[in-house]
Coordinates of C-alpha atoms and ligand atoms in Angstrom, one line a residue:
X1 CA 30.5 83.2 -20.8
X2 CA 29.4 83.1 -17.6
X3 CA 31.5 83.0 -14.3
X4 CA 31.0 80.4 -11.8
X5 CA 32.6 79.4 -8.6
X6 CA 33.2 75.6 -7.2
X7 CA 32.3 75.4 -3.6
X8 CA 34.0 72.8 -1.9
X9 CA 33.0 71.9 1.5
X10 CA 35.2 69.1 2.9
X11 CA 34.7 66.9 6.0
X12 CA 36.5 64.3 7.4
X13 CA 35.0 61.3 5.2
X14 CA 33.2 63.3 2.6
X15 CA 33.5 66.3 0.4
X16 CA 30.2 68.3 -0.7
X17 CA 30.4 70.3 -3.5
X18 CA 28.3 72.9 -5.7
X19 CA 29.6 74.7 -9.1
X20 CA 27.0 77.7 -9.4
X21 CA 26.9 81.3 -10.6
X22 CA 27.4 83.9 -7.7
X23 CA 25.9 86.5 -9.7
X24 CA 22.6 85.1 -10.6
X25 CA 22.7 82.0 -8.0
X26 CA 22.2 79.3 -10.5
X27 CA 23.2 76.1 -9.5
X28 CA 24.9 74.3 -12.3
X29 CA 26.0 71.1 -10.4
X30 CA 26.0 69.9 -7.1
X31 CA 26.9 66.9 -5.1
X32 CA 28.2 64.8 -2.4
X33 CA 31.2 62.1 -2.2
X34 CA 30.9 60.1 1.0
X35 CA 32.4 57.6 3.2
X36 CA 36.0 58.3 2.0
X37 CA 38.4 55.5 3.4
X38 CA 35.3 53.1 4.0
X39 CA 35.1 49.8 2.2
X40 CA 32.2 51.3 -0.2
X41 CA 32.2 55.1 -1.1
X42 CA 29.1 56.7 -2.6
X43 CA 29.1 59.7 -5.0
X44 CA 25.9 61.4 -5.8
X45 CA 26.0 64.3 -8.8
X46 CA 23.3 66.0 -9.7
X47 CA 23.5 68.2 -13.2
X48 CA 21.4 69.3 -15.7
X49 CA 18.3 67.7 -13.9
X50 CA 19.8 64.5 -13.7
X51 CA 21.3 62.5 -10.4
X52 CA 24.2 60.2 -11.3
X53 CA 25.0 57.8 -8.3
X54 CA 28.4 56.2 -8.2
X55 CA 29.4 53.2 -5.3
X56 CA 32.9 52.4 -5.4
X57 CA 35.7 52.5 -3.0
X58 CA 37.3 55.8 -2.5
X59 CA 40.5 55.7 -0.6
X60 CA 41.1 59.5 0.2
X61 CA 40.4 63.0 -0.6
X62 CA 42.6 63.0 -3.7
X63 CA 40.8 60.0 -5.0
X64 CA 37.4 61.8 -4.3
X65 CA 38.1 65.0 -5.8
X66 CA 39.5 63.1 -8.7
X67 CA 36.2 61.0 -8.9
X68 CA 34.2 64.0 -8.7
X69 CA 36.2 66.1 -11.4
X70 CA 35.6 62.8 -13.8
X71 CA 31.5 62.8 -13.0
X72 CA 32.0 66.5 -14.2
X73 CA 33.7 65.6 -17.3
X74 CA 31.2 62.5 -18.0
X75 CA 27.8 64.2 -17.1
X76 CA 28.4 67.8 -17.2
X77 CA 29.1 70.6 -17.3
X78 CA 32.8 70.3 -17.9
X79 CA 35.0 71.9 -16.2
X80 CA 37.1 73.4 -18.5
X81 CA 34.0 75.0 -20.1
X82 CA 32.0 76.3 -17.2
X83 CA 34.1 79.5 -16.5
X84 CA 35.5 78.6 -13.3
X85 CA 37.3 81.8 -11.7
X86 CA 37.6 80.6 -8.3
X87 CA 37.2 77.6 -5.8
X88 CA 35.9 78.7 -2.7
X89 CA 36.5 76.3 0.7
X90 CA 34.6 76.4 3.5
X91 CA 36.7 76.6 6.8
X92 CA 35.2 76.4 10.1
X93 CA 37.7 77.8 12.3
X94 CA 40.0 81.1 11.3
X95 CA 40.6 82.1 14.8
X96 CA 41.2 85.8 15.7
X97 CA 43.1 85.8 12.0
X98 CA 40.8 86.1 9.7
X99 CA 37.8 88.7 9.3
X100 CA 36.7 88.0 5.8
X101 CA 37.9 85.4 2.8
X102 CA 41.6 84.9 2.1
X103 CA 43.4 83.6 -1.0
X104 CA 45.0 80.5 0.0
X105 CA 49.0 81.1 -0.2
X106 CA 51.2 79.7 1.7
X107 CA 50.8 81.9 4.7
X108 CA 47.0 81.5 5.0
X109 CA 47.6 77.5 4.5
X110 CA 49.9 77.8 7.1
X111 CA 47.5 79.7 9.6
X112 CA 45.0 77.3 9.1
X113 CA 46.9 74.5 9.8
X114 CA 48.4 76.4 12.9
X115 CA 44.1 76.5 13.9
X116 CA 43.8 72.8 14.1
X117 CA 43.9 72.3 17.7
X118 CA 40.7 74.7 18.0
X119 CA 38.8 72.8 15.5
X120 CA 40.3 69.0 15.4
X121 CA 37.3 67.4 13.7
X122 CA 37.1 70.4 10.7
X123 CA 40.4 72.1 10.1
X124 CA 42.4 69.2 9.2
X125 CA 39.7 67.9 6.7
X126 CA 39.2 71.3 4.8
X127 CA 43.2 71.1 4.6
X128 CA 42.8 67.7 2.7
X129 CA 40.0 69.6 0.6
X130 CA 42.4 72.5 -0.1
X131 CA 45.3 70.4 -0.7
X132 CA 43.9 68.0 -3.3
X133 CA 41.8 70.9 -4.7
X134 CA 45.2 72.9 -5.5
X135 CA 46.5 69.8 -6.9
X136 CA 43.6 69.2 -9.6
X137 CA 42.7 72.9 -10.0
X138 CA 45.9 74.7 -10.3
X139 CA 44.7 77.6 -12.4
X140 CA 42.3 79.3 -10.6
X141 CA 42.8 80.8 -7.1
X142 CA 41.5 79.0 -4.2
X143 CA 39.7 81.0 -1.7
X144 CA 39.0 80.3 2.2
X145 CA 35.7 81.2 3.6
X146 CA 35.5 81.5 7.2
X147 CA 32.6 80.2 9.4
X148 CA 34.2 82.6 12.2
X149 CA 34.8 85.8 10.4
X150 CA 31.5 87.7 10.6
X151 CA 32.3 87.1 14.3
X152 CA 35.8 88.6 14.2
X153 CA 33.9 92.1 15.1
X154 CA 32.5 90.8 18.5
X155 CA 33.0 93.3 21.0
X156 CA 35.7 92.0 23.5
X157 CA 33.3 92.3 26.5
X158 CA 31.0 89.2 24.2
X159 CA 34.1 87.7 23.2
X160 CA 36.2 87.2 26.2
X161 CA 35.2 84.4 28.7
X162 CA 35.8 84.9 32.7
X163 CA 38.6 82.9 32.5
X164 CA 42.5 83.4 33.7
X165 CA 43.5 85.5 31.0
X166 CA 47.2 84.1 31.2
X167 CA 45.3 80.7 30.5
X168 CA 43.1 82.0 27.7
X169 CA 45.6 84.0 26.0
X170 CA 48.5 80.9 26.2
X171 CA 45.5 78.5 24.7
X172 CA 43.8 81.0 22.5
X173 CA 40.5 80.8 24.2
X174 CA 37.4 83.2 23.5
X175 CA 34.2 83.5 21.7
X176 CA 34.9 82.6 17.8
X177 CA 31.3 81.6 17.2
X178 CA 30.3 79.5 13.9
X179 CA 27.6 79.6 11.2
X180 CA 29.2 83.0 10.5
X181 CA 28.4 82.6 6.7
X182 CA 24.9 82.1 7.3
X183 CA 24.2 84.9 9.9
X184 CA 26.0 87.3 7.5
X185 CA 23.9 86.4 4.6
X186 CA 20.6 86.1 6.3
X187 CA 21.2 89.5 8.3
X188 CA 22.2 90.9 4.9
X189 CA 19.1 90.0 3.2
X190 CA 17.0 91.3 6.1
X191 CA 18.5 94.5 5.7
X192 CA 18.0 94.6 1.9
X193 CA 14.5 93.2 1.9
X194 CA 13.7 96.1 4.6
X195 CA 15.8 98.6 3.0
X196 CA 17.1 99.6 6.1
X197 CA 20.8 99.3 7.3
X198 CA 20.3 100.7 10.9
X199 CA 18.4 97.3 12.2
X200 CA 18.9 95.4 15.8
X201 CA 18.5 92.1 14.5
X202 CA 18.4 88.6 16.0
X203 CA 19.3 85.9 13.6
X204 CA 17.9 82.2 14.8
X205 CA 19.9 79.6 12.3
X206 CA 18.1 76.6 13.4
X207 CA 19.1 73.4 11.8
X208 CA 20.9 70.1 13.1
X209 CA 23.4 72.8 14.5
X210 CA 22.0 75.9 15.8
X211 CA 23.1 79.0 17.0
X212 CA 21.8 82.7 17.6
X213 CA 23.4 86.0 16.7
X214 CA 22.6 89.5 17.6
X215 CA 23.7 92.1 14.9
X216 CA 23.6 95.6 15.3
X217 CA 23.6 97.8 12.1
X218 CA 25.2 95.1 10.0
X219 CA 27.7 93.8 12.6
X220 CA 27.9 91.2 14.8
X221 CA 27.5 91.9 18.6
X222 CA 27.0 88.5 20.2
X223 CA 26.6 84.9 19.3
X224 CA 25.7 81.8 21.0
X225 CA 28.6 79.4 19.8
X226 CA 31.7 79.8 21.6
X227 CA 35.4 78.5 21.1
X228 CA 33.5 75.6 19.4
X229 CA 30.3 75.1 17.9
X230 CA 28.8 73.1 21.0
X231 CA 27.8 76.4 23.2
X232 CA 24.4 77.7 23.1
X233 CA 21.3 76.2 21.8
X234 CA 20.0 72.7 22.1
X235 CA 20.8 71.2 19.0
X236 CA 20.2 67.5 17.2
X237 CA 23.3 65.8 19.0
X238 CA 24.9 68.2 21.2
X239 CA 24.2 69.6 24.7
X240 CA 24.5 73.3 23.9
X241 CA 25.0 75.3 27.3
X242 CA 25.9 73.2 30.1
X243 CA 27.5 73.8 33.7
X244 CA 31.3 73.0 33.2
X245 CA 31.1 70.9 36.4
X246 CA 29.4 68.2 34.7
X247 CA 32.4 67.5 32.9
X248 CA 34.5 67.2 36.2
X249 CA 31.4 65.6 38.0
X250 CA 31.5 62.8 35.0
X251 CA 35.3 62.5 35.2
X252 CA 35.4 61.9 39.1
X253 CA 32.1 59.9 39.5
X254 CA 31.8 57.9 36.1
X255 CA 35.8 57.7 35.3
X256 CA 35.0 59.6 32.0
X257 CA 38.0 60.8 29.8
X258 CA 37.9 63.9 28.0
X259 CA 37.2 62.1 24.8
X260 CA 34.0 60.3 26.3
X261 CA 32.7 63.6 27.5
X262 CA 33.3 65.0 24.1
X263 CA 31.5 62.3 22.4
X264 CA 28.8 62.5 24.9
X265 CA 28.4 66.2 24.5
X266 CA 28.9 66.3 21.0
X267 CA 27.2 63.3 19.6
X268 CA 24.8 61.6 22.1
X269 CA 22.8 64.4 23.9
X270 CA 20.8 67.4 22.7
X271 CA 17.5 66.2 21.1
X272 CA 18.8 62.7 20.4
X273 CA 19.7 62.5 24.1
X274 CA 16.7 64.0 25.4
X275 CA 14.4 61.7 23.2
X276 CA 16.3 59.3 21.0
X277 CA 15.4 61.2 17.7
X278 CA 17.5 64.0 16.5
X279 CA 15.4 64.7 13.4
X280 CA 13.3 67.5 14.2
X281 CA 10.4 65.9 11.8
X282 CA 10.7 63.0 14.1
X283 CA 10.5 64.3 17.2
X284 CA 7.7 66.9 16.2
X285 CA 5.8 63.6 14.9
X286 CA 6.1 62.3 18.0
X287 CA 5.1 65.0 20.0
X288 CA 2.2 65.8 17.9
X289 CA 1.1 62.1 18.5
X290 CA 1.4 62.7 22.4
X291 CA 4.5 61.4 23.2
X292 CA 5.6 63.0 26.5
X293 CA 9.2 62.4 26.3
X294 CA 9.4 64.2 22.6
X295 CA 7.1 67.1 23.9
X296 CA 9.8 67.8 27.1
X297 CA 12.8 67.8 24.3
X298 CA 10.7 70.4 22.5
X299 CA 9.9 72.4 25.5
X300 CA 13.6 72.5 26.3
X301 CA 14.7 73.4 23.1
X302 CA 12.0 76.3 23.0
X303 CA 12.9 77.3 26.8
X304 CA 16.9 77.7 25.4
X305 CA 15.6 79.9 22.4
X306 CA 13.4 82.0 24.7
X307 CA 16.2 82.8 27.1
X308 CA 18.6 83.8 24.4
X309 CA 16.4 86.1 22.6
X310 CA 15.6 87.7 25.5
X311 CA 19.0 88.0 26.3
X312 CA 20.1 89.5 23.3
X313 CA 17.3 91.7 23.4
X314 CA 18.9 93.2 26.2
X315 CA 22.1 93.4 24.4
X316 CA 20.7 95.3 21.5
X317 CA 18.4 97.3 23.8
X318 CA 15.6 96.1 21.8
X319 CA 14.6 94.4 18.6
X320 CA 13.7 95.5 15.2
X321 CA 13.7 92.0 13.4
X322 CA 13.6 88.5 14.5
X323 CA 14.4 86.0 11.6
X324 CA 14.4 82.3 11.5
X325 CA 16.5 80.5 9.1
X326 CA 17.9 76.8 8.3
X327 CA 16.4 73.3 8.0
X328 CA 14.0 73.5 11.2
X329 CA 13.8 77.6 11.2
X330 CA 12.8 77.5 7.6
X331 CA 10.4 74.5 7.4
X332 CA 8.7 74.1 11.1
X333 CA 6.1 76.8 11.4
X334 CA 5.2 75.2 14.5
X335 CA 8.4 75.7 16.3
X336 CA 8.3 79.6 14.9
X337 CA 4.3 79.9 16.4
X338 CA 5.5 78.2 20.0
X339 CA 8.5 80.6 20.4
X340 CA 6.6 83.5 19.2
X341 CA 3.8 82.9 21.5
X342 CA 6.1 83.5 24.5
X343 CA 7.3 86.5 23.1
X344 CA 4.4 88.6 23.0
X345 CA 5.6 90.4 26.0
X346 CA 7.6 92.6 23.7
X347 CA 4.6 93.2 21.2
X348 CA 5.4 90.4 18.7
X349 CA 2.5 89.4 16.6
X350 CA 2.6 86.3 14.3
X351 CA 0.3 86.5 11.1
X352 CA -0.6 82.7 11.3
X353 CA -1.4 82.4 7.7
X354 CA 1.6 84.0 6.8
X355 CA 3.6 81.6 8.7
X356 CA 2.1 78.9 7.1
X357 CA 3.5 79.7 3.8
X358 CA 6.0 77.5 2.3
X359 CA 8.4 79.6 0.1
X360 CA 12.0 79.5 -0.9
X361 CA 11.8 83.5 -0.7
X362 CA 12.5 85.8 2.2
X363 CA 9.3 86.5 4.0
X364 CA 7.4 88.5 6.9
X365 CA 5.4 86.2 9.0
X366 CA 4.7 89.1 11.6
X367 CA 1.4 91.2 11.3
X368 CA 1.7 94.6 10.4
X369 CA 0.8 95.8 13.8
X370 CA 3.8 93.7 15.3
X371 CA 6.4 95.8 17.2
X372 CA 8.9 93.5 15.9
X373 CA 9.0 91.9 12.4
X374 CA 9.5 88.5 12.2
X375 CA 10.9 86.8 9.1
X376 CA 11.9 83.7 7.3
X377 CA 15.1 83.8 5.3
X378 CA 16.1 80.7 3.5
X379 CA 20.0 80.6 4.0
X380 CA 22.1 79.4 1.2
X381 CA 25.9 79.2 3.0
X382 CA 27.3 77.7 -0.4
X383 CA 25.8 80.8 -2.6
X384 CA 27.6 83.3 -0.1
X385 CA 31.0 81.1 0.0
X386 CA 30.8 81.7 -3.8
X387 CA 29.9 85.4 -3.8
X388 CA 32.7 86.2 -1.2
X389 CA 35.4 84.1 -3.2
X390 CA 34.3 85.5 -6.0
X391 CA 34.5 89.4 -5.1
X392 CA 37.6 88.9 -3.6
X393 CA 38.9 87.3 -7.0
X394 CA 37.5 90.3 -8.7
X395 CA 38.9 93.1 -6.5
X396 CA 42.9 91.7 -6.9
Ligands
AMP1 P1 20.1 71.7 8.4 O1 21.1 71.1 9.3 O2 19.9 73.3 8.3 O3 20.1 71.0 7.2 O4 18.5 71.1 9.2 C1 18.3 70.1 9.5 C2 17.0 69.9 10.2 O5 16.0 70.6 9.8 C3 16.7 68.6 11.2 O6 16.3 68.2 12.2 C4 15.4 68.5 10.4 O7 14.6 67.3 11.0 C5 14.8 69.6 10.2 N1 13.8 69.9 8.8 C6 13.9 70.0 8.1 N2 12.5 70.0 7.2 C7 11.7 70.2 8.3 C8 10.2 70.3 8.6 N3 9.6 70.3 7.6 N4 9.8 70.3 9.9 C9 10.5 70.4 10.9 N5 11.7 70.3 10.9 C10 12.3 70.1 9.7

């Protein structure tokens, strides 16, 4: 029987899941339970090529996961026959404690709980998924895979903010990064694809949330997300980098509270705040139809990307590979071409035909003459979580 891992990504009002074989990458089932706690919940379960949709109230995460397990029983594959060797839980914030996946025992659970103030939207929601998961699937190990783990090794100079260190240490303020599972998977796939470990890489994970990382010889040496996923690139609804004095200014002149500014910066800014749309396809469509507001939003996104790439080339003292991944990075060939057109100074030469190809496989989109190899590598965080969970369980 094949061995599988059930991957759970538990959010504040949703549970996303996949049952997959980490060795082959085959997905046996996947789905999403949404609107937990609201009058009507929605569960979508995909297995054996069929999609089953259930709309009914889901009171809490416990009920949500129970319904999901009922759907496995009814629509397949049956969990007890699926060879599940571990449950892998995505956890956004692992603080300074975790440099890799961890089996969730009492101590690990307590540490994830202790880290809730650093990820108030995410870690409490993950804990709900972990608690109900352990209750409903008690016979397999549950493994936490942290978004921050890949950035645990950041050099102190990159991870430390120039803040009074008494305050920084007391409140654990430093650069933790995020999207680490994706940056780790993608940079490793680039190494495997090119058959080289000694690479200076920049990975651009461009999705609704976006982040950049600088990776040297397989180790992350800088990343754009910071204490939280707010810092760095312009995103769907987040500001990315902004002068922190904007916070004091808004507090003093607009009477905004910390929560007001939190919502403004995280939910109402980025592409949405700049032009009214947060979906890149809509922004791109409007810009191509001559909408100047959408075009300016794209130019601001590109300008920030250009600055980060330039900075990371300096951090890495050169560059071998620039890689695009995630929804925008994998699909928006125009954005890749626009960014690379700004990077010709370092000898980047894009192959227009290769850039136009759509494929689920890792691919090179630069010309053979290009001084830097430019790649598109599809990310797959669930598969990476499953692989990490399985290798931890196998190595016990
Ligand atoms: P993710 O968070 O990785 O799922 O990425 C979501 C983002 O990818 C959204 O902004 C989508 O608009 C964007 N996206 C998906 N497909 C395309 C596409 N064909 N062209 C441009 N953007 C896309």
